[in-house]
CSV table of C-alpha atoms in Angstrom, one decimal:
chain,number,residue,atom,x,y,z
A,1,UNK,CA,0.0,0.0,0.0
A,2,UNK,CA,1.6,3.2,-1.1
A,3,UNK,CA,1.3,6.1,1.3
A,4,UNK,CA,1.1,9.8,0.4
A,5,UNK,CA,4.3,11.8,0.8
A,6,UNK,CA,5.2,12.8,4.3
A,7,UNK,CA,8.1,14.2,6.3
A,8,UNK,CA,11.0,11.9,7.2
A,9,UNK,CA,10.0,8.4,8.3
A,10,UNK,CA,6.4,9.4,9.2
A,11,UNK,CA,5.0,7.6,6.1
A,12,UNK,CA,5.7,4.3,7.8
A,13,UNK,CA,6.2,5.1,11.5
A,14,UNK,CA,2.8,6.5,12.0
A,15,UNK,CA,1.0,3.6,10.3
A,16,UNK,CA,3.1,1.2,12.5
A,17,UNK,CA,1.8,3.0,15.6
A,18,UNK,CA,-1.8,3.0,14.3
A,19,UNK,CA,-1.6,-0.7,13.6
A,20,UNK,CA,-0.2,-1.6,17.0
A,21,UNK,CA,-2.9,0.4,18.7
A,22,UNK,CA,-5.6,-1.2,16.6
A,23,UNK,CA,-4.4,-4.7,17.1
A,24,UNK,CA,-4.0,-4.1,20.8
A,25,UNK,CA,-7.6,-2.7,21.0
A,26,UNK,CA,-8.9,-5.7,19.0
A,27,UNK,CA,-7.2,-8.1,21.4
A,28,UNK,CA,-8.1,-6.3,24.6
A,29,UNK,CA,-11.8,-5.5,24.2
A,30,UNK,CA,-13.0,-9.1,23.8
A,31,UNK,CA,-10.7,-10.5,26.5
A,32,UNK,CA,-10.8,-7.7,29.1
A,33,UNK,CA,-13.8,-9.0,31.0
A,34,UNK,CA,-12.7,-12.6,30.8
A,35,UNK,CA,-9.2,-11.7,32.0
A,36,UNK,CA,-10.3,-9.6,35.0
A,37,UNK,CA,-12.8,-12.2,36.1
A,38,UNK,CA,-10.0,-14.8,35.9
A,39,UNK,CA,-7.5,-12.9,38.0
A,40,UNK,CA,-9.9,-11.3,40.6
A,41,UNK,CA,-12.9,-12.4,42.7
A,42,UNK,CA,-15.1,-9.6,41.3
A,43,UNK,CA,-18.4,-10.2,39.5
A,44,UNK,CA,-19.2,-9.2,36.0
A,45,UNK,CA,-21.1,-6.2,37.4
A,46,UNK,CA,-18.2,-5.1,39.5
A,47,UNK,CA,-15.7,-5.4,36.7
A,48,UNK,CA,-18.0,-3.5,34.3
A,49,UNK,CA,-18.6,-0.7,36.7
A,50,UNK,CA,-14.9,-0.3,37.5
A,51,UNK,CA,-14.0,-0.1,33.8
A,52,UNK,CA,-16.8,2.3,33.1
A,53,UNK,CA,-15.7,4.5,36.0
A,54,UNK,CA,-12.1,4.6,34.8
A,55,UNK,CA,-13.2,5.6,31.3
A,56,UNK,CA,-15.5,8.3,32.6
A,57,UNK,CA,-12.6,9.8,34.6
A,58,UNK,CA,-10.7,10.4,31.4
A,59,UNK,CA,-13.5,12.1,29.5
A,60,UNK,CA,-12.4,15.6,30.4
A,61,UNK,CA,-8.8,15.1,29.0
A,62,UNK,CA,-9.2,15.9,25.3
A,63,UNK,CA,-9.4,19.7,25.6
A,64,UNK,CA,-6.5,19.7,28.0
A,65,UNK,CA,-4.5,17.5,25.7
A,66,UNK,CA,-5.4,19.7,22.8
A,67,UNK,CA,-4.1,22.7,24.5
A,68,UNK,CA,-0.8,20.9,25.3
A,69,UNK,CA,-0.6,19.9,21.6
A,70,UNK,CA,-0.9,23.5,20.5
A,71,UNK,CA,1.9,24.5,22.9
A,72,UNK,CA,4.5,21.8,22.3
A,73,UNK,CA,3.3,19.9,19.1
A,74,UNK,CA,1.5,16.6,18.8
A,75,UNK,CA,4.6,14.3,18.5
A,76,UNK,CA,5.6,14.3,22.1
A,77,UNK,CA,1.9,13.9,23.2
A,78,UNK,CA,1.4,10.9,21.0
A,79,UNK,CA,4.5,9.3,22.5
A,80,UNK,CA,3.2,10.0,26.0
A,81,UNK,CA,-0.2,8.5,25.2
A,82,UNK,CA,1.4,5.3,23.8
A,83,UNK,CA,3.7,5.0,26.9
A,84,UNK,CA,0.8,5.5,29.2
A,85,UNK,CA,-1.2,2.7,27.5
A,86,UNK,CA,1.9,0.5,27.9
A,87,UNK,CA,2.1,1.3,31.6
A,88,UNK,CA,-1.6,0.5,32.0
A,89,UNK,CA,-1.1,-3.0,30.4
A,90,UNK,CA,2.0,-3.6,32.6
A,91,UNK,CA,-0.2,-2.7,35.6
A,92,UNK,CA,-2.9,-5.2,34.4
A,93,UNK,CA,-0.4,-8.0,35.1
A,94,UNK,CA,-0.5,-7.1,38.8
A,95,UNK,CA,-4.3,-6.7,39.1
A,96,UNK,CA,-5.7,-8.6,42.1
A,97,UNK,CA,-8.7,-6.6,43.3
A,98,UNK,CA,-10.9,-3.6,42.7
A,99,UNK,CA,-8.4,-0.9,43.6
A,100,UNK,CA,-5.6,-2.3,41.5
A,101,UNK,CA,-8.0,-2.9,38.6
A,102,UNK,CA,-9.4,0.7,38.7
A,103,UNK,CA,-5.9,2.2,38.9
A,104,UNK,CA,-4.6,0.1,36.0
A,105,UNK,CA,-7.7,0.8,33.9
A,106,UNK,CA,-7.4,4.5,34.6
A,107,UNK,CA,-3.8,4.7,33.5
A,108,UNK,CA,-4.6,2.8,30.3
A,109,UNK,CA,-7.7,4.9,29.7
A,110,UNK,CA,-5.8,8.1,30.1
A,111,UNK,CA,-3.2,6.9,27.7
A,112,UNK,CA,-5.9,6.0,25.2
A,113,UNK,CA,-7.6,9.4,25.5
A,114,UNK,CA,-4.2,11.2,25.2
A,115,UNK,CA,-3.3,9.2,22.1
A,116,UNK,CA,-6.5,9.7,20.2
A,117,UNK,CA,-6.7,13.4,21.2
A,118,UNK,CA,-3.3,14.0,19.6
A,119,UNK,CA,-2.6,11.5,16.8
A,120,UNK,CA,-5.0,13.2,14.3
A,121,UNK,CA,-3.1,16.5,14.9
A,122,UNK,CA,0.1,14.6,14.1
A,123,UNK,CA,-1.3,13.2,10.9
A,124,UNK,CA,-2.6,16.6,9.9
A,125,UNK,CA,0.9,18.1,10.6
A,126,UNK,CA,2.6,15.5,8.4
A,127,UNK,CA,0.5,16.0,5.2
A,128,UNK,CA,-1.5,18.9,3.6
A,129,UNK,CA,-4.0,19.3,0.8
A,130,UNK,CA,-5.3,16.2,-1.0
A,131,UNK,CA,-2.6,14.0,0.8
A,132,UNK,CA,-4.4,14.6,4.1
A,133,UNK,CA,-7.5,12.8,2.8
A,134,UNK,CA,-5.4,9.8,1.8
A,135,UNK,CA,-3.7,9.8,5.1
A,136,UNK,CA,-7.0,9.7,7.0
A,137,UNK,CA,-8.3,7.0,4.6
A,138,UNK,CA,-5.3,4.8,5.2
A,139,UNK,CA,-5.5,5.4,8.9
A,140,UNK,CA,-9.1,4.1,8.8
A,141,UNK,CA,-8.0,1.1,6.8
A,142,UNK,CA,-5.3,0.2,9.3
A,143,UNK,CA,-7.6,0.6,12.3
A,144,UNK,CA,-10.2,-1.7,10.7
A,145,UNK,CA,-7.6,-4.3,9.6
A,146,UNK,CA,-5.7,-4.1,12.9
A,147,UNK,CA,-8.9,-4.3,15.1
A,148,UNK,CA,-10.1,-7.2,13.0
A,149,UNK,CA,-6.8,-9.1,13.3
A,150,UNK,CA,-6.7,-8.5,17.0
A,151,UNK,CA,-10.3,-9.7,17.4
A,152,UNK,CA,-9.5,-12.9,15.5
A,153,UNK,CA,-6.5,-13.5,17.7
A,154,UNK,CA,-8.6,-12.9,20.8
A,155,UNK,CA,-11.0,-15.5,19.6
A,156,UNK,CA,-8.1,-18.0,19.4
A,157,UNK,CA,-7.0,-17.1,23.0
A,158,UNK,CA,-10.6,-17.4,24.2
A,159,UNK,CA,-10.7,-20.9,22.8
A,160,UNK,CA,-7.6,-21.8,24.7
A,161,UNK,CA,-9.3,-20.6,27.9
A,162,UNK,CA,-5.9,-20.3,29.6
A,163,UNK,CA,-5.0,-17.7,32.2
A,164,UNK,CA,-1.4,-17.9,31.0
A,165,UNK,CA,-2.6,-17.1,27.4
A,166,UNK,CA,-4.5,-14.1,28.7
A,167,UNK,CA,-1.4,-12.8,30.6
A,168,UNK,CA,0.7,-13.4,27.5
A,169,UNK,CA,-1.8,-11.2,25.6
A,170,UNK,CA,-1.5,-8.4,28.2
A,171,UNK,CA,2.3,-8.5,28.2
A,172,UNK,CA,2.5,-8.6,24.4
A,173,UNK,CA,0.2,-5.5,24.3
A,174,UNK,CA,2.4,-3.7,26.8
A,175,UNK,CA,5.6,-4.4,24.9
A,176,UNK,CA,4.0,-3.5,21.6
A,177,UNK,CA,2.9,0.0,22.8
A,178,UNK,CA,6.5,0.6,24.0
A,179,UNK,CA,7.7,-0.4,20.5
A,180,UNK,CA,5.2,2.0,18.9
A,181,UNK,CA,6.3,4.9,21.1
A,182,UNK,CA,10.0,4.3,20.3
A,183,UNK,CA,9.2,4.1,16.6
A,184,UNK,CA,7.4,7.5,16.6
A,185,UNK,CA,10.2,9.0,18.8
A,186,UNK,CA,12.9,7.8,16.4
A,187,UNK,CA,11.4,8.2,13.0
A,188,UNK,CA,8.8,11.0,13.1
A,189,UNK,CA,10.0,14.6,13.2
A,190,UNK,CA,7.7,17.3,14.4
A,191,UNK,CA,7.1,20.4,12.3
A,192,UNK,CA,9.0,23.5,13.3
A,193,UNK,CA,6.9,25.7,15.5
A,194,UNK,CA,7.0,29.5,15.2
A,195,UNK,CA,8.6,31.2,18.2
A,196,UNK,CA,6.0,32.8,20.4
A,197,UNK,CA,3.0,32.4,18.1
A,198,UNK,CA,1.5,29.1,19.1
A,199,UNK,CA,2.0,29.6,22.8
A,200,UNK,CA,0.1,32.9,22.7
A,201,UNK,CA,-2.7,31.4,20.6
A,202,UNK,CA,-3.1,28.2,22.6
A,203,UNK,CA,-3.9,30.0,25.8
A,204,UNK,CA,-7.2,31.1,24.3
A,205,UNK,CA,-7.8,28.2,22.0
A,206,UNK,CA,-10.6,26.8,24.1
A,207,UNK,CA,-12.3,30.2,24.4
A,208,UNK,CA,-12.0,30.6,20.7
A,209,UNK,CA,-13.4,27.2,20.1
A,210,UNK,CA,-16.4,27.8,22.3
A,211,UNK,CA,-17.2,31.0,20.3
A,212,UNK,CA,-16.8,29.1,17.0
A,213,UNK,CA,-20.4,28.0,16.3
A,214,UNK,CA,-19.8,26.4,12.9
A,215,UNK,CA,-17.1,24.1,14.3
A,216,UNK,CA,-19.3,23.3,17.3
A,217,UNK,CA,-22.0,22.5,14.8
A,218,UNK,CA,-19.6,20.2,13.0
A,219,UNK,CA,-18.9,18.3,16.2
A,220,UNK,CA,-22.7,18.0,16.8
A,221,UNK,CA,-23.5,16.8,13.3
A,222,UNK,CA,-20.6,14.3,13.5
A,223,UNK,CA,-22.2,12.9,16.6
A,224,UNK,CA,-25.2,11.9,14.5
A,225,UNK,CA,-22.9,10.3,11.8
A,226,UNK,CA,-21.0,8.4,14.5
A,227,UNK,CA,-24.1,7.0,16.0
A,228,UNK,CA,-24.5,5.3,12.7
A,229,UNK,CA,-21.0,3.9,12.9
A,230,UNK,CA,-21.4,2.6,16.5
A,231,UNK,CA,-24.9,1.3,15.7
A,232,UNK,CA,-23.4,-1.6,13.6
A,233,UNK,CA,-21.7,-3.2,16.6
A,234,UNK,CA,-24.5,-2.4,19.1
A,235,UNK,CA,-27.6,-3.2,17.1
A,236,UNK,CA,-26.7,-5.9,14.6
A,237,UNK,CA,-25.9,-8.8,17.0
A,238,UNK,CA,-29.2,-8.3,19.0
A,239,UNK,CA,-31.4,-7.6,16.0
A,240,UNK,CA,-30.1,-10.5,13.9
A,241,UNK,CA,-30.2,-13.1,16.6
A,242,UNK,CA,-33.1,-12.0,18.8
A,243,UNK,CA,-35.1,-9.9,16.4
A,244,UNK,CA,-34.8,-11.9,13.2
A,245,UNK,CA,-33.9,-15.3,14.8
A,246,UNK,CA,-31.0,-15.8,12.3
A,247,UNK,CA,-28.1,-18.1,13.3
A,248,UNK,CA,-25.5,-16.7,15.6
A,249,UNK,CA,-22.7,-17.4,13.2
A,250,UNK,CA,-24.2,-14.9,10.7
A,251,UNK,CA,-23.3,-11.9,13.0
A,252,UNK,CA,-19.6,-12.9,12.7
A,253,UNK,CA,-19.9,-13.2,9.0
A,254,UNK,CA,-21.5,-9.7,8.7
A,255,UNK,CA,-18.9,-8.0,10.8
A,256,UNK,CA,-16.1,-9.8,8.9
A,257,UNK,CA,-17.6,-8.5,5.6
A,258,UNK,CA,-17.7,-4.9,6.8
A,259,UNK,CA,-14.2,-5.1,8.3
A,260,UNK,CA,-12.7,-6.6,5.2
A,261,UNK,CA,-14.3,-4.0,2.9
A,262,UNK,CA,-13.3,-1.0,5.0
A,263,UNK,CA,-9.8,-2.3,5.5
A,264,UNK,CA,-9.1,-2.8,1.8
A,265,UNK,CA,-11.2,-0.3,-0.1
A,266,UNK,CA,-11.3,3.0,1.9
A,267,UNK,CA,-8.3,4.7,0.2
A,268,UNK,CA,-9.7,4.0,-3.3
A,269,UNK,CA,-13.2,5.2,-2.3
A,270,UNK,CA,-11.8,8.3,-0.8
A,271,UNK,CA,-9.7,9.1,-3.9
A,272,UNK,CA,-12.7,8.7,-6.2
A,273,UNK,CA,-15.1,10.6,-4.0
A,274,UNK,CA,-12.7,13.6,-3.7
A,275,UNK,CA,-12.6,13.8,-7.5
A,276,UNK,CA,-16.4,14.3,-7.6
A,277,UNK,CA,-17.4,16.1,-4.4
A,278,UNK,CA,-16.1,18.0,-1.4
A,279,UNK,CA,-15.5,16.5,2.0
A,280,UNK,CA,-18.9,17.6,3.2
A,281,UNK,CA,-20.4,16.2,0.1
A,282,UNK,CA,-18.8,12.8,0.8
A,283,UNK,CA,-20.1,12.9,4.4
A,284,UNK,CA,-23.6,13.8,3.1
A,285,UNK,CA,-23.5,10.7,0.8
A,286,UNK,CA,-22.4,8.6,3.7
A,287,UNK,CA,-25.4,9.8,5.7
A,288,UNK,CA,-27.8,8.9,2.8
A,289,UNK,CA,-26.3,5.4,2.5
A,290,UNK,CA,-26.6,4.9,6.2
A,291,UNK,CA,-30.2,5.9,6.0
A,292,UNK,CA,-30.6,3.4,3.1
A,293,UNK,CA,-28.9,0.7,5.3
A,294,UNK,CA,-31.4,1.3,8.1
A,295,UNK,CA,-34.4,1.1,5.8
A,296,UNK,CA,-33.0,-2.1,4.2
A,297,UNK,CA,-32.2,-3.7,7.6
A,298,UNK,CA,-35.7,-2.8,8.9
A,299,UNK,CA,-37.3,-4.5,5.9
A,300,UNK,CA,-35.5,-7.7,6.7
A,301,UNK,CA,-38.5,-8.5,9.1
A,302,UNK,CA,-40.5,-9.3,5.9
A,303,UNK,CA,-38.2,-12.1,4.9
A,304,UNK,CA,-38.5,-15.7,6.0
A,305,UNK,CA,-35.8,-17.2,8.1
A,306,UNK,CA,-33.1,-19.1,6.2
A,307,UNK,CA,-30.4,-18.6,3.6
A,308,UNK,CA,-32.3,-15.9,1.8
A,309,UNK,CA,-32.4,-13.7,4.9
A,310,UNK,CA,-28.7,-14.2,5.6
A,311,UNK,CA,-27.7,-13.5,2.0
A,312,UNK,CA,-29.9,-10.4,2.0
A,313,UNK,CA,-28.4,-9.0,5.2
A,314,UNK,CA,-24.9,-9.7,3.9
A,315,UNK,CA,-25.6,-7.4,0.9
A,316,UNK,CA,-27.2,-4.8,3.2
A,317,UNK,CA,-24.0,-4.6,5.2
A,318,UNK,CA,-22.2,-3.3,2.1
A,319,UNK,CA,-24.3,-0.2,2.4
A,320,UNK,CA,-22.9,0.4,5.9
A,321,UNK,CA,-19.3,-0.2,4.7
A,322,UNK,CA,-19.6,2.2,1.8
A,323,UNK,CA,-21.1,4.9,4.1
A,324,UNK,CA,-18.3,4.4,6.6
A,325,UNK,CA,-15.6,4.7,3.9
A,326,UNK,CA,-17.1,7.9,2.6
A,327,UNK,CA,-17.7,9.5,6.0
A,328,UNK,CA,-14.6,8.5,8.1
A,329,UNK,CA,-11.7,10.1,6.1
A,330,UNK,CA,-13.8,13.1,5.0
A,331,UNK,CA,-14.9,14.0,8.5
A,332,UNK,CA,-11.4,13.9,9.9
A,333,UNK,CA,-10.0,15.9,7.0
A,334,UNK,CA,-12.8,18.5,7.2
A,335,UNK,CA,-12.2,18.9,10.9
A,336,UNK,CA,-8.5,19.4,10.3
A,337,UNK,CA,-9.2,21.9,7.4
A,338,UNK,CA,-11.6,23.9,9.5
A,339,UNK,CA,-9.3,24.1,12.6
A,340,UNK,CA,-7.2,27.3,12.8
A,341,UNK,CA,-3.6,26.3,12.6
A,342,UNK,CA,-2.6,28.0,15.8
A,343,UNK,CA,-5.2,26.0,17.8
A,344,UNK,CA,-5.4,22.8,15.7
A,345,UNK,CA,-4.6,20.6,18.7
A,346,UNK,CA,-7.4,22.0,20.7
A,347,UNK,CA,-9.9,21.8,17.9
A,348,UNK,CA,-9.1,18.2,16.8
A,349,UNK,CA,-9.1,17.1,20.4
A,350,UNK,CA,-12.5,18.6,20.9
A,351,UNK,CA,-13.6,16.9,17.7
A,352,UNK,CA,-13.0,13.5,19.4
A,353,UNK,CA,-16.0,14.3,21.7
A,354,UNK,CA,-18.2,13.5,18.7
A,355,UNK,CA,-16.9,9.9,18.9
A,356,UNK,CA,-17.0,9.7,22.7
A,357,UNK,CA,-20.6,11.0,22.7
A,358,UNK,CA,-21.8,8.5,20.1
A,359,UNK,CA,-20.1,5.7,22.1
A,360,UNK,CA,-22.0,6.7,25.2
A,361,UNK,CA,-25.4,7.5,23.6
A,362,UNK,CA,-25.9,4.7,21.1
A,363,UNK,CA,-26.3,1.7,23.5
A,364,UNK,CA,-28.9,3.4,25.6
A,365,UNK,CA,-30.7,4.8,22.5
A,366,UNK,CA,-30.9,1.3,21.0
A,367,UNK,CA,-32.0,-0.4,24.2
A,368,UNK,CA,-34.8,2.0,24.8
A,369,UNK,CA,-36.1,1.9,21.2
A,370,UNK,CA,-35.7,-1.8,20.8
A,371,UNK,CA,-37.7,-2.4,23.9
A,372,UNK,CA,-40.6,-0.6,22.2
A,373,UNK,CA,-40.3,-2.3,18.8
A,374,UNK,CA,-37.6,-4.2,17.0
A,375,UNK,CA,-37.8,-2.0,13.9
A,376,UNK,CA,-38.0,1.4,15.7
A,377,UNK,CA,-34.2,1.8,16.3
A,378,UNK,CA,-33.6,1.5,12.6
A,379,UNK,CA,-36.2,4.1,11.8
A,380,UNK,CA,-34.8,6.6,14.3
A,381,UNK,CA,-31.2,6.1,13.3
A,382,UNK,CA,-32.1,6.4,9.7
A,383,UNK,CA,-33.8,9.7,10.4
A,384,UNK,CA,-30.7,10.9,12.3
A,385,UNK,CA,-28.5,10.0,9.3
A,386,UNK,CA,-30.7,11.9,6.9
A,387,UNK,CA,-30.7,14.9,9.2
A,388,UNK,CA,-26.9,14.9,9.4
A,389,UNK,CA,-26.6,14.5,5.6
A,390,UNK,CA,-28.8,17.6,5.1
A,391,UNK,CA,-27.0,19.7,7.7
A,392,UNK,CA,-23.4,19.0,6.7
A,393,UNK,CA,-23.3,20.9,3.3
A,394,UNK,CA,-24.5,24.3,4.6
A,395,UNK,CA,-22.2,23.8,7.6
A,396,UNK,CA,-19.3,23.1,5.3
A,397,UNK,CA,-19.9,26.3,3.4
A,398,UNK,CA,-19.9,28.3,6.7
A,399,UNK,CA,-16.6,26.6,7.8
A,400,UNK,CA,-15.0,27.3,4.4
A,401,UNK,CA,-16.3,30.8,4.1
A,402,UNK,CA,-14.0,32.3,6.8
A,403,UNK,CA,-15.5,34.1,9.8
A,404,UNK,CA,-15.4,32.3,13.0
A,405,UNK,CA,-14.9,28.9,11.5
A,406,UNK,CA,-12.0,28.3,9.3
A,407,UNK,CA,-9.8,31.3,9.8
A,408,UNK,CA,-6.2,31.3,11.1
A,409,UNK,CA,-5.3,33.5,14.0
A,410,UNK,CA,-3.5,36.7,13.8
A,411,UNK,CA,-4.1,37.3,17.5
A,412,UNK,CA,-5.8,35.2,20.1
A,413,UNK,CA,-5.1,37.3,23.2
A,414,UNK,CA,-8.2,38.4,25.1
A,415,UNK,CA,-11.8,38.4,24.2
A,416,UNK,CA,-11.3,40.8,21.4
A,417,UNK,CA,-9.2,38.6,19.4
A,418,UNK,CA,-9.4,39.2,15.7
A,419,UNK,CA,-9.0,36.7,13.0
A,420,UNK,CA,-7.6,36.7,9.5
A,421,UNK,CA,-9.8,34.3,7.5
A,422,UNK,CA,-8.1,32.0,5.0
A,423,UNK,CA,-9.8,31.8,1.7
A,424,UNK,CA,-10.5,28.1,1.0
A,425,UNK,CA,-12.8,26.2,-1.2
A,426,UNK,CA,-15.3,23.7,0.2
A,427,UNK,CA,-13.2,20.8,-0.9
A,428,UNK,CA,-9.7,22.2,-0.5
A,429,UNK,CA,-7.4,22.0,2.3
């Protein structure tokens, strides 16, 4: 896979770090509950609540991390995030009760939040213009492939049902994150930062962000898009098995199809879509396809159980995959384009809240709606997708038109900061 041009060794070092994080996540998520139940006397409820509490404690970090990124650059922060995740996994090896579990999970969760609040700023720093879309596309492909590979390996370890195998997984994750941090430290060179400018700007980056209504609107609209992304993993297993009474193996097949398509085709889909439409346009098409996916999935209740139903749903999953490939790279590239250069770290870190919010909202939304009717969640999420697709194009024009949204800072000191808008087209960088 040929990567767009980048500075120094970043063209391979950043993908290595992304792959290690994705594989580690794919390994950890399916095994975490099993591992903690094996090494402690805690119940499923106790482990779940402790992990949730540790994650909740890290939710306020992105804006702070973004401010640090604006001051010192993203490279050092990405390295710190990787090392913190490594420390968390090393601590997992010593977990024996609720206190040690919470502390280890907190360290790992902090590292995860720091990493994802800074790595997109590092990617944006390494490539500009059209190359940025390709970088984000390939980042999405690596995440999908790595997470899928990690999940498959986790399935093998679960089949072994060995505490030694679980501990080996934790140790391997810890070492791999150290390797990723060393790789970034040795082979990725941060961009030269103007003396004085970024520090002055970063002090008021959060204040400027909170006054930037178009960018806040982008975060809000992206929450709706990301609900569609999360909805696949939340809704499909329950709907297919309990709602449609299809065989359990079908869920694994559907998730494998979507993972494979996203991991292999995202870069090409992004390249072709950027020739025909802007980033907001690609996001809008993604929303329409997600709405079509919801309608098609809801109509599955009309089909009889059997091979016809499974084959139909397999084709329906291609709609989700295509929507994901259109939306993912375009949304990240648009957020980077719209972020003022002097406060890009703060803006891109805040953009991560659109993902965190969707992760928190989607399970509850699905549970409440499914309890009323098995088709209702698909109707509501389809409407959310259409709403987002209609809102993104006008929002993109506001972001690209200057004003509060896309401008670079001439001065960010005090409430009366004035901005010098950059003149950008809707699809340009």
